[in-house]
């Protein structure tokens, strides 16, 4: 959806409008879909409290049980590349958005995802956060099996000719795996098993626990604020 504001949708280059977005969600519900997600984008130069309030007021009326909220990211090769002014980070607006979603019953279970209940959480995403194995199927897809990450051929014709011909593979070391578990765990309700941390990292984790940046429950450490997850992970790993 990205937004329910027509001006913002046009700014983002979307080919739908507010009315079509609302209709698509209602149509999905009417034909029997029980789990419906709505993506929204923030951190654009158009965002204001009033605009977010409009999005939130419409979300409130729709039959959805999951929200994915993403900051606008400028990627090389896109029309926004070299147009840094289109992205405006506003921490206070983001906090306001997240608090409003929570007030509607959408609990944040990962840095960019909110659900009405545990059953509505994305099993796909949680698989990544728990460092589970996954297959990458299709040209350009990425998979991770037996601690080896593989990158499928991006050229569609080459992929069709040989789906098992990888563009690149990456063997993950034990240190790589620990770092990934920390980075992903702090971004979600999965957390990090403190026993996987070497002593020096455990000591840094204890400092964060003492300062209420992390919380320890049954040998698992969790981030107290997902928005700080990357900074906390970097402090613990001392990267």
mmCIF file of N, CA, C and O in Angstrom, residues 89-174:
data_model
loop_
_atom_site.group_PDB
_atom_site.id
_atom_site.type_symbol
_atom_site.label_atom_id
_atom_site.label_comp_id
_atom_site.label_asym_id
_atom_site.label_seq_id
_atom_site.Cartn_x
_atom_site.Cartn_y
_atom_site.Cartn_z
ATOM 1 N N UNK A 89 14.724 11.731 7.610
ATOM 2 C CA UNK A 89 14.559 10.941 8.824
ATOM 3 C C UNK A 89 14.045 11.817 9.959
ATOM 4 O O UNK A 89 14.567 12.900 10.197
ATOM 5 N N UNK A 90 13.005 11.361 10.610
ATOM 6 C CA UNK A 90 12.406 12.097 11.713
ATOM 7 C C UNK A 90 12.068 11.112 12.824
ATOM 8 O O UNK A 90 11.041 10.428 12.781
ATOM 9 N N UNK A 91 12.954 11.000 13.789
ATOM 10 C CA UNK A 91 12.816 9.998 14.845
ATOM 11 C C UNK A 91 11.524 10.180 15.638
ATOM 12 O O UNK A 91 10.874 9.199 16.011
ATOM 13 N N UNK A 92 11.149 11.438 15.886
ATOM 14 C CA UNK A 92 9.938 11.688 16.664
ATOM 15 C C UNK A 92 8.691 11.220 15.929
ATOM 16 O O UNK A 92 7.768 10.663 16.526
ATOM 17 N N UNK A 93 8.654 11.439 14.598
ATOM 18 C CA UNK A 93 7.511 10.980 13.807
ATOM 19 C C UNK A 93 7.429 9.457 13.793
ATOM 20 O O UNK A 93 6.338 8.880 13.849
ATOM 21 N N UNK A 94 8.591 8.806 13.702
ATOM 22 C CA UNK A 94 8.615 7.341 13.693
ATOM 23 C C UNK A 94 8.095 6.797 15.029
ATOM 24 O O UNK A 94 7.281 5.869 15.063
ATOM 25 N N UNK A 95 8.553 7.384 16.129
ATOM 26 C CA UNK A 95 8.075 6.955 17.446
ATOM 27 C C UNK A 95 6.566 7.150 17.555
ATOM 28 O O UNK A 95 5.854 6.295 18.091
ATOM 29 N N UNK A 96 6.097 8.276 17.021
ATOM 30 C CA UNK A 96 4.660 8.555 17.061
ATOM 31 C C UNK A 96 3.889 7.498 16.265
ATOM 32 O O UNK A 96 2.877 6.970 16.736
ATOM 33 N N UNK A 97 4.381 7.182 15.062
ATOM 34 C CA UNK A 97 3.738 6.166 14.224
ATOM 35 C C UNK A 97 3.668 4.828 14.938
ATOM 36 O O UNK A 97 2.614 4.173 14.982
ATOM 37 N N UNK A 98 4.790 4.402 15.516
ATOM 38 C CA UNK A 98 4.837 3.106 16.187
ATOM 39 C C UNK A 98 3.911 3.071 17.407
ATOM 40 O O UNK A 98 3.254 2.063 17.673
ATOM 41 N N UNK A 99 3.863 4.174 18.147
ATOM 42 C CA UNK A 99 2.988 4.237 19.320
ATOM 43 C C UNK A 99 1.516 4.165 18.910
ATOM 44 O O UNK A 99 0.703 3.516 19.571
ATOM 45 N N UNK A 100 1.175 4.826 17.796
ATOM 46 C CA UNK A 100 -0.207 4.813 17.321
ATOM 47 C C UNK A 100 -0.604 3.417 16.833
ATOM 48 O O UNK A 100 -1.723 2.959 17.073
ATOM 49 N N UNK A 101 0.308 2.746 16.141
ATOM 50 C CA UNK A 101 0.021 1.384 15.706
ATOM 51 C C UNK A 101 -0.207 0.476 16.912
ATOM 52 O O UNK A 101 -1.112 -0.366 16.915
ATOM 53 N N UNK A 102 0.615 0.663 17.930
ATOM 54 C CA UNK A 102 0.460 -0.131 19.154
ATOM 55 C C UNK A 102 -0.892 0.132 19.810
ATOM 56 O O UNK A 102 -1.541 -0.792 20.315
ATOM 57 N N UNK A 103 -1.326 1.399 19.781
ATOM 58 C CA UNK A 103 -2.612 1.746 20.400
ATOM 59 C C UNK A 103 -3.783 1.107 19.656
ATOM 60 O O UNK A 103 -4.868 0.940 20.224
ATOM 61 N N UNK A 104 -3.571 0.756 18.369
ATOM 62 C CA UNK A 104 -4.606 0.079 17.583
ATOM 63 C C UNK A 104 -4.578 -1.433 17.778
ATOM 64 O O UNK A 104 -5.374 -2.152 17.179
ATOM 65 N N UNK A 105 -3.639 -1.896 18.612
ATOM 66 C CA UNK A 105 -3.557 -3.332 18.879
ATOM 67 C C UNK A 105 -2.528 -4.063 18.056
ATOM 68 O O UNK A 105 -2.452 -5.294 18.089
ATOM 69 N N UNK A 106 -1.703 -3.308 17.294
ATOM 70 C CA UNK A 106 -0.632 -3.924 16.513
ATOM 71 C C UNK A 106 0.651 -3.917 17.354
ATOM 72 O O UNK A 106 1.267 -2.870 17.540
ATOM 73 N N UNK A 107 1.049 -5.071 17.851
ATOM 74 C CA UNK A 107 2.249 -5.170 18.692
ATOM 75 C C UNK A 107 3.484 -5.354 17.825
ATOM 76 O O UNK A 107 3.486 -6.171 16.896
ATOM 77 N N UNK A 108 4.535 -4.606 18.134
ATOM 78 C CA UNK A 108 5.778 -4.705 17.371
ATOM 79 C C UNK A 108 6.536 -5.958 17.815
ATOM 80 O O UNK A 108 6.899 -6.103 18.972
ATOM 81 N N UNK A 109 6.754 -6.871 16.866
ATOM 82 C CA UNK A 109 7.504 -8.086 17.197
ATOM 83 C C UNK A 109 8.822 -8.153 16.450
ATOM 84 O O UNK A 109 9.613 -9.063 16.643
ATOM 85 N N UNK A 110 9.069 -7.170 15.617
ATOM 86 C CA UNK A 110 10.324 -7.082 14.853
ATOM 87 C C UNK A 110 10.463 -5.644 14.429
ATOM 88 O O UNK A 110 9.463 -4.911 14.388
ATOM 89 N N UNK A 111 11.652 -5.196 14.127
ATOM 90 C CA UNK A 111 11.906 -3.776 13.922
ATOM 91 C C UNK A 111 10.959 -3.114 12.927
ATOM 92 O O UNK A 111 10.624 -1.936 13.055
ATOM 93 N N UNK A 112 10.465 -3.860 11.934
ATOM 94 C CA UNK A 112 9.588 -3.276 10.924
ATOM 95 C C UNK A 112 8.212 -3.923 10.855
ATOM 96 O O UNK A 112 7.435 -3.598 9.950
ATOM 97 N N UNK A 113 7.889 -4.809 11.797
ATOM 98 C CA UNK A 113 6.641 -5.566 11.677
ATOM 99 C C UNK A 113 5.803 -5.556 12.954
ATOM 100 O O UNK A 113 6.332 -5.666 14.063
ATOM 101 N N UNK A 114 4.489 -5.467 12.743
ATOM 102 C CA UNK A 114 3.522 -5.370 13.828
ATOM 103 C C UNK A 114 2.365 -6.324 13.533
ATOM 104 O O UNK A 114 1.939 -6.451 12.389
ATOM 105 N N UNK A 115 1.851 -6.982 14.556
ATOM 106 C CA UNK A 115 0.728 -7.901 14.329
ATOM 107 C C UNK A 115 -0.300 -7.778 15.439
ATOM 108 O O UNK A 115 0.007 -7.369 16.558
ATOM 109 N N UNK A 116 -1.543 -8.170 15.104
ATOM 110 C CA UNK A 116 -2.631 -8.104 16.084
ATOM 111 C C UNK A 116 -2.487 -9.197 17.146
ATOM 112 O O UNK A 116 -2.940 -9.048 18.265
ATOM 113 N N UNK A 117 -1.880 -10.330 16.765
ATOM 114 C CA UNK A 117 -1.661 -11.415 17.715
ATOM 115 C C UNK A 117 -0.513 -12.288 17.203
ATOM 116 O O UNK A 117 -0.013 -12.080 16.093
ATOM 117 N N UNK A 118 -0.097 -13.252 18.002
ATOM 118 C CA UNK A 118 1.049 -14.095 17.644
ATOM 119 C C UNK A 118 0.785 -14.914 16.379
ATOM 120 O O UNK A 118 1.690 -15.159 15.590
ATOM 121 N N UNK A 119 -0.464 -15.353 16.193
ATOM 122 C CA UNK A 119 -0.785 -16.148 15.006
ATOM 123 C C UNK A 119 -0.625 -15.360 13.715
ATOM 124 O O UNK A 119 -0.438 -15.931 12.641
ATOM 125 N N UNK A 120 -0.709 -14.034 13.807
ATOM 126 C CA UNK A 120 -0.605 -13.192 12.615
ATOM 127 C C UNK A 120 0.840 -12.826 12.281
ATOM 128 O O UNK A 120 1.092 -12.189 11.262
ATOM 129 N N UNK A 121 1.774 -13.224 13.127
ATOM 130 C CA UNK A 121 3.184 -12.912 12.844
ATOM 131 C C UNK A 121 3.664 -13.660 11.605
ATOM 132 O O UNK A 121 3.205 -14.764 11.337
ATOM 133 N N UNK A 122 4.570 -13.051 10.871
ATOM 134 C CA UNK A 122 5.088 -13.665 9.649
ATOM 135 C C UNK A 122 6.045 -14.801 9.985
ATOM 136 O O UNK A 122 7.133 -14.576 10.517
ATOM 137 N N UNK A 123 5.649 -16.022 9.662
ATOM 138 C CA UNK A 123 6.518 -17.176 9.909
ATOM 139 C C UNK A 123 7.755 -17.099 9.026
ATOM 140 O O UNK A 123 8.848 -17.541 9.394
ATOM 141 N N UNK A 124 7.571 -16.532 7.846
ATOM 142 C CA UNK A 124 8.677 -16.340 6.893
ATOM 143 C C UNK A 124 9.781 -15.484 7.531
ATOM 144 O O UNK A 124 10.947 -15.874 7.562
ATOM 145 N N UNK A 125 9.397 -14.321 8.065
ATOM 146 C CA UNK A 125 10.389 -13.434 8.670
ATOM 147 C C UNK A 125 11.001 -14.033 9.925
ATOM 148 O O UNK A 125 12.222 -13.941 10.144
ATOM 149 N N UNK A 126 10.164 -14.634 10.766
ATOM 150 C CA UNK A 126 10.676 -15.206 12.013
ATOM 151 C C UNK A 126 11.689 -16.315 11.747
ATOM 152 O O UNK A 126 12.591 -16.552 12.545
ATOM 153 N N UNK A 127 11.550 -16.981 10.601
ATOM 154 C CA UNK A 127 12.530 -18.001 10.235
ATOM 155 C C UNK A 127 13.920 -17.408 10.084
ATOM 156 O O UNK A 127 14.919 -18.012 10.498
ATOM 157 N N UNK A 128 13.985 -16.211 9.508
ATOM 158 C CA UNK A 128 15.283 -15.523 9.376
ATOM 159 C C UNK A 128 15.825 -15.150 10.756
ATOM 160 O O UNK A 128 17.000 -15.357 11.063
ATOM 161 N N UNK A 129 14.958 -14.528 11.584
ATOM 162 C CA UNK A 129 15.420 -14.034 12.883
ATOM 163 C C UNK A 129 15.906 -15.174 13.780
ATOM 164 O O UNK A 129 16.768 -14.981 14.632
ATOM 165 N N UNK A 130 15.325 -16.363 13.597
ATOM 166 C CA UNK A 130 15.739 -17.527 14.396
ATOM 167 C C UNK A 130 16.898 -18.284 13.760
ATOM 168 O O UNK A 130 17.296 -19.337 14.236
ATOM 169 N N UNK A 131 17.417 -17.757 12.667
ATOM 170 C CA UNK A 131 18.525 -18.355 11.930
ATOM 171 C C UNK A 131 18.186 -19.777 11.480
ATOM 172 O O UNK A 131 18.972 -20.704 11.609
ATOM 173 N N UNK A 132 16.990 -19.933 10.941
ATOM 174 C CA UNK A 132 16.606 -21.231 10.378
ATOM 175 C C UNK A 132 17.092 -21.326 8.937
ATOM 176 O O UNK A 132 17.328 -20.316 8.276
ATOM 177 N N UNK A 133 17.226 -22.548 8.449
ATOM 178 C CA UNK A 133 17.631 -22.735 7.058
ATOM 179 C C UNK A 133 16.476 -22.363 6.128
ATOM 180 O O UNK A 133 15.300 -22.492 6.495
ATOM 181 N N UNK A 134 16.811 -21.895 4.927
ATOM 182 C CA UNK A 134 15.765 -21.553 3.963
ATOM 183 C C UNK A 134 16.286 -21.726 2.541
ATOM 184 O O UNK A 134 17.482 -21.594 2.273
ATOM 185 N N UNK A 135 15.367 -22.071 1.648
ATOM 186 C CA UNK A 135 15.693 -22.247 0.235
ATOM 187 C C UNK A 135 15.476 -20.943 -0.519
ATOM 188 O O UNK A 135 14.527 -20.217 -0.244
ATOM 189 N N UNK A 136 16.344 -20.680 -1.470
ATOM 190 C CA UNK A 136 16.155 -19.557 -2.371
ATOM 191 C C UNK A 136 15.766 -20.111 -3.732
ATOM 192 O O UNK A 136 16.566 -20.809 -4.363
ATOM 193 N N UNK A 137 14.542 -19.865 -4.176
ATOM 194 C CA UNK A 137 14.048 -20.422 -5.432
ATOM 195 C C UNK A 137 13.710 -19.288 -6.394
ATOM 196 O O UNK A 137 12.917 -18.414 -6.065
ATOM 197 N N UNK A 138 14.347 -19.298 -7.560
ATOM 198 C CA UNK A 138 14.108 -18.261 -8.553
ATOM 199 C C UNK A 138 15.383 -17.475 -8.827
ATOM 200 O O UNK A 138 16.310 -17.458 -8.007
ATOM 201 N N UNK A 139 15.428 -16.829 -9.974
ATOM 202 C CA UNK A 139 16.628 -16.057 -10.327
ATOM 203 C C UNK A 139 16.806 -14.909 -9.338
ATOM 204 O O UNK A 139 15.859 -14.202 -8.998
ATOM 205 N N UNK A 140 18.029 -14.738 -8.842
ATOM 206 C CA UNK A 140 18.333 -13.679 -7.889
ATOM 207 C C UNK A 140 17.977 -13.993 -6.451
ATOM 208 O O UNK A 140 18.252 -13.197 -5.557
ATOM 209 N N UNK A 141 17.378 -15.167 -6.208
ATOM 210 C CA UNK A 141 16.995 -15.518 -4.834
ATOM 211 C C UNK A 141 18.226 -15.925 -4.025
ATOM 212 O O UNK A 141 19.255 -16.320 -4.567
ATOM 213 N N UNK A 142 18.093 -15.812 -2.701
ATOM 214 C CA UNK A 142 19.183 -16.170 -1.786
ATOM 215 C C UNK A 142 18.685 -17.254 -0.840
ATOM 216 O O UNK A 142 17.557 -17.191 -0.345
ATOM 217 N N UNK A 143 19.514 -18.256 -0.593
ATOM 218 C CA UNK A 143 19.173 -19.317 0.345
ATOM 219 C C UNK A 143 20.307 -19.534 1.328
ATOM 220 O O UNK A 143 21.421 -19.034 1.134
ATOM 221 N N UNK A 144 20.030 -20.269 2.393
ATOM 222 C CA UNK A 144 21.080 -20.575 3.370
ATOM 223 C C UNK A 144 20.846 -21.982 3.907
ATOM 224 O O UNK A 144 19.848 -22.247 4.597
ATOM 225 N N UNK A 145 21.740 -22.898 3.566
ATOM 226 C CA UNK A 145 21.657 -24.297 3.970
ATOM 227 C C UNK A 145 23.028 -24.733 4.495
ATOM 228 O O UNK A 145 24.057 -24.412 3.909
ATOM 229 N N UNK A 146 23.019 -25.462 5.618
ATOM 230 C CA UNK A 146 24.277 -25.967 6.196
ATOM 231 C C UNK A 146 25.307 -24.855 6.381
ATOM 232 O O UNK A 146 26.484 -25.014 6.063
ATOM 233 N N UNK A 147 24.827 -23.717 6.889
ATOM 234 C CA UNK A 147 25.706 -22.570 7.171
ATOM 235 C C UNK A 147 26.429 -22.045 5.930
ATOM 236 O O UNK A 147 27.494 -21.448 6.025
ATOM 237 N N UNK A 148 25.823 -22.286 4.782
ATOM 238 C CA UNK A 148 26.349 -21.745 3.530
ATOM 239 C C UNK A 148 25.249 -20.931 2.854
ATOM 240 O O UNK A 148 24.152 -21.448 2.598
ATOM 241 N N UNK A 149 25.537 -19.675 2.606
ATOM 242 C CA UNK A 149 24.576 -18.820 1.916
ATOM 243 C C UNK A 149 24.892 -18.850 0.430
ATOM 244 O O UNK A 149 26.049 -18.709 0.030
ATOM 245 N N UNK A 150 23.874 -19.086 -0.370
ATOM 246 C CA UNK A 150 24.101 -19.137 -1.815
ATOM 247 C C UNK A 150 23.209 -18.118 -2.526
ATOM 248 O O UNK A 150 22.100 -17.822 -2.098
ATOM 249 N N UNK A 151 23.753 -17.577 -3.606
ATOM 250 C CA UNK A 151 23.082 -16.535 -4.364
ATOM 251 C C UNK A 151 22.812 -17.059 -5.774
ATOM 252 O O UNK A 151 23.750 -17.340 -6.525
ATOM 253 N N UNK A 152 21.535 -17.196 -6.104
ATOM 254 C CA UNK A 152 21.173 -17.722 -7.410
ATOM 255 C C UNK A 152 21.548 -16.770 -8.541
ATOM 256 O O UNK A 152 21.646 -15.555 -8.345
ATOM 257 N N UNK A 153 21.730 -17.349 -9.714
ATOM 258 C CA UNK A 153 22.023 -16.576 -10.919
ATOM 259 C C UNK A 153 20.928 -15.530 -11.139
ATOM 260 O O UNK A 153 19.736 -15.831 -11.115
ATOM 261 N N UNK A 154 21.338 -14.267 -11.343
ATOM 262 C CA UNK A 154 20.363 -13.195 -11.536
ATOM 263 C C UNK A 154 19.799 -13.165 -12.953
ATOM 264 O O UNK A 154 18.671 -12.722 -13.164
ATOM 265 N N UNK A 155 20.576 -13.633 -13.910
ATOM 266 C CA UNK A 155 20.099 -13.679 -15.292
ATOM 267 C C UNK A 155 19.044 -14.782 -15.414
ATOM 268 O O UNK A 155 19.334 -15.957 -15.178
ATOM 269 N N UNK A 156 17.821 -14.390 -15.777
ATOM 270 C CA UNK A 156 16.705 -15.351 -15.790
ATOM 271 C C UNK A 156 16.971 -16.524 -16.733
ATOM 272 O O UNK A 156 16.734 -17.685 -16.374
ATOM 273 N N UNK A 157 17.480 -16.235 -17.926
ATOM 274 C CA UNK A 157 17.715 -17.312 -18.894
ATOM 275 C C UNK A 157 18.784 -18.284 -18.399
ATOM 276 O O UNK A 157 18.642 -19.507 -18.536
ATOM 277 N N UNK A 158 19.849 -17.743 -17.813
ATOM 278 C CA UNK A 158 20.902 -18.603 -17.275
ATOM 279 C C UNK A 158 20.366 -19.435 -16.116
ATOM 280 O O UNK A 158 20.713 -20.608 -15.958
ATOM 281 N N UNK A 159 19.501 -18.838 -15.300
ATOM 282 C CA UNK A 159 18.928 -19.575 -14.175
ATOM 283 C C UNK A 159 18.055 -20.726 -14.678
ATOM 284 O O UNK A 159 18.114 -21.840 -14.153
ATOM 285 N N UNK A 160 17.252 -20.464 -15.702
ATOM 286 C CA UNK A 160 16.376 -21.503 -16.254
ATOM 287 C C UNK A 160 17.198 -22.666 -16.815
ATOM 288 O O UNK A 160 16.855 -23.830 -16.642
ATOM 289 N N UNK A 161 18.313 -22.313 -17.452
ATOM 290 C CA UNK A 161 19.161 -23.353 -18.039
ATOM 291 C C UNK A 161 19.762 -24.242 -16.962
ATOM 292 O O UNK A 161 19.926 -25.451 -17.165
ATOM 293 N N UNK A 162 20.098 -23.668 -15.810
ATOM 294 C CA UNK A 162 20.681 -24.453 -14.727
ATOM 295 C C UNK A 162 20.353 -23.801 -13.377
ATOM 296 O O UNK A 162 21.109 -22.957 -12.893
ATOM 297 N N UNK A 163 19.233 -24.180 -12.775
ATOM 298 C CA UNK A 163 18.809 -23.577 -11.504
ATOM 299 C C UNK A 163 19.785 -23.799 -10.342
ATOM 300 O O UNK A 163 19.687 -23.130 -9.319
ATOM 301 N N UNK A 164 20.708 -24.745 -10.493
ATOM 302 C CA UNK A 164 21.664 -25.029 -9.416
ATOM 303 C C UNK A 164 23.036 -24.421 -9.681
ATOM 304 O O UNK A 164 24.003 -24.745 -8.995
ATOM 305 N N UNK A 165 23.099 -23.538 -10.678
ATOM 306 C CA UNK A 165 24.344 -22.827 -10.946
ATOM 307 C C UNK A 165 24.291 -21.491 -10.214
ATOM 308 O O UNK A 165 23.537 -20.587 -10.586
ATOM 309 N N UNK A 166 25.072 -21.381 -9.133
ATOM 310 C CA UNK A 166 24.994 -20.202 -8.289
ATOM 311 C C UNK A 166 25.958 -19.116 -8.749
ATOM 312 O O UNK A 166 27.059 -19.383 -9.203
ATOM 313 N N UNK A 167 25.520 -17.890 -8.581
ATOM 314 C CA UNK A 167 26.363 -16.754 -8.912
ATOM 315 C C UNK A 167 27.473 -16.609 -7.874
ATOM 316 O O UNK A 167 28.581 -16.200 -8.181
ATOM 317 N N UNK A 168 27.133 -16.979 -6.636
ATOM 318 C CA UNK A 168 28.126 -16.876 -5.568
ATOM 319 C C UNK A 168 27.670 -17.713 -4.374
ATOM 320 O O UNK A 168 26.479 -17.933 -4.171
ATOM 321 N N UNK A 169 28.624 -18.220 -3.598
ATOM 322 C CA UNK A 169 28.312 -18.907 -2.348
ATOM 323 C C UNK A 169 29.208 -18.343 -1.247
ATOM 324 O O UNK A 169 30.306 -17.847 -1.514
ATOM 325 N N UNK A 170 28.723 -18.427 -0.022
ATOM 326 C CA UNK A 170 29.455 -17.850 1.107
ATOM 327 C C UNK A 170 29.357 -18.792 2.301
ATOM 328 O O UNK A 170 28.268 -19.026 2.827
ATOM 329 N N UNK A 171 30.479 -19.359 2.699
ATOM 330 C CA UNK A 171 30.515 -20.241 3.859
ATOM 331 C C UNK A 171 30.615 -19.391 5.117
ATOM 332 O O UNK A 171 31.539 -18.572 5.264
ATOM 333 N N UNK A 172 29.662 -19.571 6.023
ATOM 334 C CA UNK A 172 29.629 -18.759 7.238
ATOM 335 C C UNK A 172 30.438 -19.427 8.344
ATOM 336 O O UNK A 172 30.237 -20.599 8.647
ATOM 337 N N UNK A 173 31.335 -18.666 8.942
ATOM 338 C CA UNK A 173 32.140 -19.180 10.051
ATOM 339 C C UNK A 173 31.309 -19.134 11.333
ATOM 340 O O UNK A 173 30.236 -18.534 11.378
ATOM 341 N N UNK A 174 31.823 -19.738 12.386
ATOM 342 C CA UNK A 174 31.104 -19.716 13.664
ATOM 343 C C UNK A 174 30.958 -18.278 14.172
ATOM 344 O O UNK A 174 29.928 -17.921 14.758
#
